[in-house]
């Protein structure tokens, strides 16, 4: 049996090898879980997924059983976690993906919190971006991405990770955001050479590359309402 299970909607979004008994319960779209999948895949972990359809969710019984009335839900043995950023931090600590010291850990948290703000901004405008405001939002992208571009450039001239010299859970989160933006705005990375090279480096990691090329990832819609 795989050591992990994910519970969420049927969408995208959501170092050491040890036996963690994990369950991730999810909806069948990308949402918040693809970053968890990328992290687990790159770290050589297998996982089980329990998909919650929108019909089941709207019936209310399963929703009422979830702390905060939200998913994803993540089970690690007897430990049950909700809140996607809590899950990411847990995985970061579990696999040594939280920087090499307290200073780097603080920077990793800062990047993740900034990406959370960006994720929420995109989520609020998602339907509008697809239907009417794509060109205007693309013009605003440089401003939204500037903080992360600055941090990347400050770390070894943009030739390493977002923090330090080893991958962290913030890198998977940033990669997830950049790849999702590529779905919304094909070719936009051409205007961001540092990000373009960064994405290419991460995508070349063998286990992550295999996951990103898998039918499960490629065919998973960005959101429950619209398949890209």
Tab-separated table of C-alpha atoms in Angstrom:
chain	number	residue	atom	x	y	z
A	1	UNK	CA	0.000	0.000	0.000
A	2	UNK	CA	1.409	3.463	-0.864
A	3	UNK	CA	2.648	5.398	2.174
A	4	UNK	CA	0.587	8.497	1.332
A	5	UNK	CA	-3.039	9.240	0.519
A	6	UNK	CA	-4.463	12.585	-0.673
A	7	UNK	CA	-8.097	13.689	-0.276
A	8	UNK	CA	-9.238	16.678	-2.371
A	9	UNK	CA	-11.267	17.733	-5.430
A	10	UNK	CA	-10.278	16.151	-8.800
A	11	UNK	CA	-7.914	18.954	-9.867
A	12	UNK	CA	-4.285	20.081	-9.631
A	13	UNK	CA	-4.865	22.689	-6.948
A	14	UNK	CA	-2.808	20.524	-4.356
A	15	UNK	CA	15.092	14.094	1.395
A	16	UNK	CA	15.014	11.455	3.769
A	17	UNK	CA	13.011	8.393	2.980
A	18	UNK	CA	10.947	7.222	5.898
A	19	UNK	CA	7.637	5.455	6.260
A	20	UNK	CA	4.905	8.091	6.685
A	21	UNK	CA	1.363	6.765	6.507
A	22	UNK	CA	-0.336	9.601	4.678
A	23	UNK	CA	-3.756	10.148	3.141
A	24	UNK	CA	-4.621	13.172	1.008
A	25	UNK	CA	-8.331	13.648	0.340
A	26	UNK	CA	-9.079	15.917	-2.602
A	27	UNK	CA	-11.344	17.275	-5.350
A	28	UNK	CA	-10.545	16.178	-8.964
A	29	UNK	CA	-8.971	19.455	-10.149
A	30	UNK	CA	-5.599	21.150	-9.631
A	31	UNK	CA	-6.452	23.571	-6.845
A	32	UNK	CA	-4.063	23.362	-3.927
A	33	UNK	CA	-2.854	19.781	-4.199
A	34	UNK	CA	-0.609	19.639	-7.248
A	35	UNK	CA	2.270	21.165	-5.309
A	36	UNK	CA	1.929	18.336	-2.752
A	37	UNK	CA	1.947	15.782	-5.553
A	38	UNK	CA	5.038	17.354	-7.132
A	39	UNK	CA	6.862	17.345	-3.801
A	40	UNK	CA	5.992	13.734	-3.049
A	41	UNK	CA	6.881	12.571	-6.564
A	42	UNK	CA	10.225	14.395	-6.561
A	43	UNK	CA	11.061	12.908	-3.164
A	44	UNK	CA	10.431	9.404	-4.502
A	45	UNK	CA	7.245	8.819	-2.536
A	46	UNK	CA	4.098	7.033	-3.646
A	47	UNK	CA	0.655	8.063	-2.460
A	48	UNK	CA	-2.994	7.146	-2.636
A	49	UNK	CA	-5.691	9.659	-3.552
A	50	UNK	CA	-9.279	9.785	-2.402
A	51	UNK	CA	-11.248	12.044	-4.723
A	52	UNK	CA	-14.243	14.023	-3.515
A	53	UNK	CA	-16.581	15.010	-6.346
A	54	UNK	CA	-18.420	18.307	-6.280
A	55	UNK	CA	-21.723	16.426	-6.009
A	56	UNK	CA	-20.544	14.639	-2.864
A	57	UNK	CA	-19.140	17.870	-1.447
A	58	UNK	CA	-22.351	19.804	-2.057
A	59	UNK	CA	-24.414	17.157	-0.255
A	60	UNK	CA	-22.759	18.476	2.894
A	61	UNK	CA	-22.213	15.302	4.926
A	62	UNK	CA	-18.550	14.881	4.071
A	63	UNK	CA	-17.941	18.637	4.337
A	64	UNK	CA	-19.423	18.623	7.846
A	65	UNK	CA	-16.959	15.894	8.834
A	66	UNK	CA	-13.960	18.070	7.897
A	67	UNK	CA	-12.347	20.380	10.403
A	68	UNK	CA	-12.927	23.968	9.194
A	69	UNK	CA	-15.326	22.526	6.583
A	70	UNK	CA	-12.482	22.425	4.047
A	71	UNK	CA	-10.207	20.098	2.132
A	72	UNK	CA	-7.504	19.029	1.322
A	73	UNK	CA	-7.304	16.571	4.158
A	74	UNK	CA	-3.981	14.901	4.842
A	75	UNK	CA	-3.467	11.849	7.018
A	76	UNK	CA	-0.038	10.817	8.270
A	77	UNK	CA	-0.608	7.732	10.369
A	78	UNK	CA	-2.772	8.857	13.262
A	79	UNK	CA	-2.128	12.522	12.473
A	80	UNK	CA	-4.856	14.237	10.433
A	81	UNK	CA	-4.088	17.669	8.971
A	82	UNK	CA	-6.176	20.278	7.187
A	83	UNK	CA	-5.044	23.592	5.636
A	84	UNK	CA	-2.808	23.206	2.577
A	85	UNK	CA	0.025	25.381	3.893
A	86	UNK	CA	0.134	23.400	7.140
A	87	UNK	CA	0.436	20.230	5.062
A	88	UNK	CA	3.258	21.735	2.991
A	89	UNK	CA	5.171	22.795	6.095
A	90	UNK	CA	4.700	19.314	7.559
A	91	UNK	CA	6.117	17.756	4.403
A	92	UNK	CA	8.923	20.324	4.387
A	93	UNK	CA	9.977	19.322	7.885
A	94	UNK	CA	9.539	15.612	7.149
A	95	UNK	CA	11.800	15.595	4.079
A	96	UNK	CA	14.352	18.260	4.947
A	97	UNK	CA	12.817	20.807	2.569
A	98	UNK	CA	12.746	23.745	4.988
A	99	UNK	CA	16.147	25.376	4.504
A	100	UNK	CA	19.373	24.465	6.258
A	101	UNK	CA	18.942	26.809	9.256
A	102	UNK	CA	16.441	29.092	10.980
A	103	UNK	CA	17.227	32.043	8.712
A	104	UNK	CA	16.539	30.032	5.574
A	105	UNK	CA	13.411	28.538	7.147
A	106	UNK	CA	12.125	32.069	7.775
A	107	UNK	CA	12.768	32.994	4.134
A	108	UNK	CA	11.025	29.827	2.941
A	109	UNK	CA	7.994	30.792	5.032
A	110	UNK	CA	8.084	34.320	3.610
A	111	UNK	CA	8.133	33.052	0.028
A	112	UNK	CA	5.297	30.624	0.704
A	113	UNK	CA	3.186	33.333	2.352
A	114	UNK	CA	3.788	35.650	-0.601
A	115	UNK	CA	2.774	32.877	-2.994
A	116	UNK	CA	-0.377	32.331	-0.947
A	117	UNK	CA	-1.304	35.979	-1.518
A	118	UNK	CA	-0.675	35.579	-5.255
A	119	UNK	CA	-2.657	32.324	-5.384
A	120	UNK	CA	-5.630	34.009	-3.719
A	121	UNK	CA	-5.437	36.961	-6.113
A	122	UNK	CA	-5.481	34.639	-9.130
A	123	UNK	CA	-8.275	32.518	-7.652
A	124	UNK	CA	-10.470	35.576	-7.052
A	125	UNK	CA	-10.056	36.702	-10.667
A	126	UNK	CA	-9.955	33.266	-12.331
A	127	UNK	CA	-13.257	33.340	-14.184
A	128	UNK	CA	-12.804	36.975	-15.146
A	129	UNK	CA	-9.292	36.279	-16.469
A	130	UNK	CA	-10.589	33.473	-18.681
A	131	UNK	CA	-13.637	35.322	-19.976
A	132	UNK	CA	-12.624	38.962	-20.300
A	133	UNK	CA	-9.547	40.178	-18.524
A	134	UNK	CA	-6.723	37.983	-19.800
A	135	UNK	CA	-4.792	40.735	-21.590
A	136	UNK	CA	-5.091	43.193	-18.703
A	137	UNK	CA	-4.041	40.640	-16.102
A	138	UNK	CA	-1.051	39.590	-18.202
A	139	UNK	CA	0.067	43.229	-18.233
A	140	UNK	CA	-0.071	43.164	-14.426
A	141	UNK	CA	1.921	39.918	-14.124
A	142	UNK	CA	5.389	41.543	-13.901
A	143	UNK	CA	4.288	43.460	-10.817
A	144	UNK	CA	2.791	40.374	-9.191
A	145	UNK	CA	5.881	38.264	-9.886
A	146	UNK	CA	8.519	40.930	-9.151
A	147	UNK	CA	9.072	40.002	-5.463
A	148	UNK	CA	9.840	36.384	-6.348
A	149	UNK	CA	12.001	37.384	-9.304
A	150	UNK	CA	13.966	39.667	-6.965
A	151	UNK	CA	14.501	36.906	-4.392
A	152	UNK	CA	15.556	34.456	-7.094
A	153	UNK	CA	18.026	36.954	-8.568
A	154	UNK	CA	19.501	37.654	-5.123
A	155	UNK	CA	20.262	33.971	-4.580
A	156	UNK	CA	23.340	33.114	-6.679
A	157	UNK	CA	22.220	35.303	-9.537
A	158	UNK	CA	19.071	33.288	-10.072
A	159	UNK	CA	20.989	30.110	-10.866
A	160	UNK	CA	19.928	28.148	-7.777
A	161	UNK	CA	16.721	27.735	-5.789
A	162	UNK	CA	14.446	30.427	-4.391
A	163	UNK	CA	16.164	30.094	-0.985
A	164	UNK	CA	19.597	28.656	-0.290
A	165	UNK	CA	21.383	25.944	-2.229
A	166	UNK	CA	18.897	23.103	-1.780
A	167	UNK	CA	15.309	22.664	-2.863
A	168	UNK	CA	12.588	23.610	-0.387
A	169	UNK	CA	8.826	23.246	-0.327
A	170	UNK	CA	8.667	26.894	-1.453
A	171	UNK	CA	10.304	25.881	-4.750
A	172	UNK	CA	7.536	23.377	-5.458
A	173	UNK	CA	4.972	26.057	-4.589
A	174	UNK	CA	6.596	28.615	-6.887
A	175	UNK	CA	6.921	26.066	-9.691
A	176	UNK	CA	3.242	25.188	-9.336
A	177	UNK	CA	2.225	28.849	-9.629
A	178	UNK	CA	4.490	29.447	-12.634
A	179	UNK	CA	3.203	26.342	-14.440
A	180	UNK	CA	-0.419	27.285	-13.763
A	181	UNK	CA	0.220	30.755	-15.152
A	182	UNK	CA	1.666	29.095	-18.250
A	183	UNK	CA	-1.690	27.383	-18.753
A	184	UNK	CA	-3.486	30.714	-18.475
A	185	UNK	CA	-0.954	32.732	-20.475
A	186	UNK	CA	0.948	30.428	-22.877
A	187	UNK	CA	4.432	31.733	-23.618
A	188	UNK	CA	4.491	34.346	-20.849
A	189	UNK	CA	7.743	32.899	-19.460
A	190	UNK	CA	9.540	34.221	-22.536
A	191	UNK	CA	9.370	37.630	-20.854
A	192	UNK	CA	10.917	36.275	-17.632
A	193	UNK	CA	14.295	34.697	-18.475
A	194	UNK	CA	15.202	33.995	-14.832
A	195	UNK	CA	11.911	32.209	-14.228
A	196	UNK	CA	12.147	30.399	-17.558
A	197	UNK	CA	15.568	28.981	-16.663
A	198	UNK	CA	14.385	28.193	-13.122
A	199	UNK	CA	11.367	26.250	-14.405
A	200	UNK	CA	13.550	24.364	-16.887
A	201	UNK	CA	15.994	23.365	-14.110
A	202	UNK	CA	13.278	22.087	-11.801
A	203	UNK	CA	11.450	20.277	-14.602
A	204	UNK	CA	14.687	18.449	-15.483
A	205	UNK	CA	14.817	16.707	-12.092
A	206	UNK	CA	14.194	13.075	-13.166
A	207	UNK	CA	11.395	12.117	-10.764
A	208	UNK	CA	9.675	15.471	-11.047
A	209	UNK	CA	10.016	15.363	-14.836
A	210	UNK	CA	8.334	11.947	-14.917
A	211	UNK	CA	5.441	13.221	-12.824
A	212	UNK	CA	4.952	16.396	-14.866
A	213	UNK	CA	4.856	14.338	-18.066
A	214	UNK	CA	2.408	11.774	-16.639
A	215	UNK	CA	-1.173	11.628	-17.954
A	216	UNK	CA	-2.435	12.141	-14.408
A	217	UNK	CA	-0.809	15.574	-14.243
A	218	UNK	CA	-1.271	16.613	-17.873
A	219	UNK	CA	-4.988	15.735	-17.966
A	220	UNK	CA	-5.895	17.133	-14.561
A	221	UNK	CA	-7.909	20.371	-14.923
A	222	UNK	CA	-6.702	23.575	-13.337
A	223	UNK	CA	-10.014	24.104	-11.534
A	224	UNK	CA	-13.198	22.165	-10.974
A	225	UNK	CA	-15.292	24.521	-13.082
A	226	UNK	CA	-13.136	24.707	-16.225
A	227	UNK	CA	-10.729	22.306	-17.864
A	228	UNK	CA	-7.861	24.062	-19.645
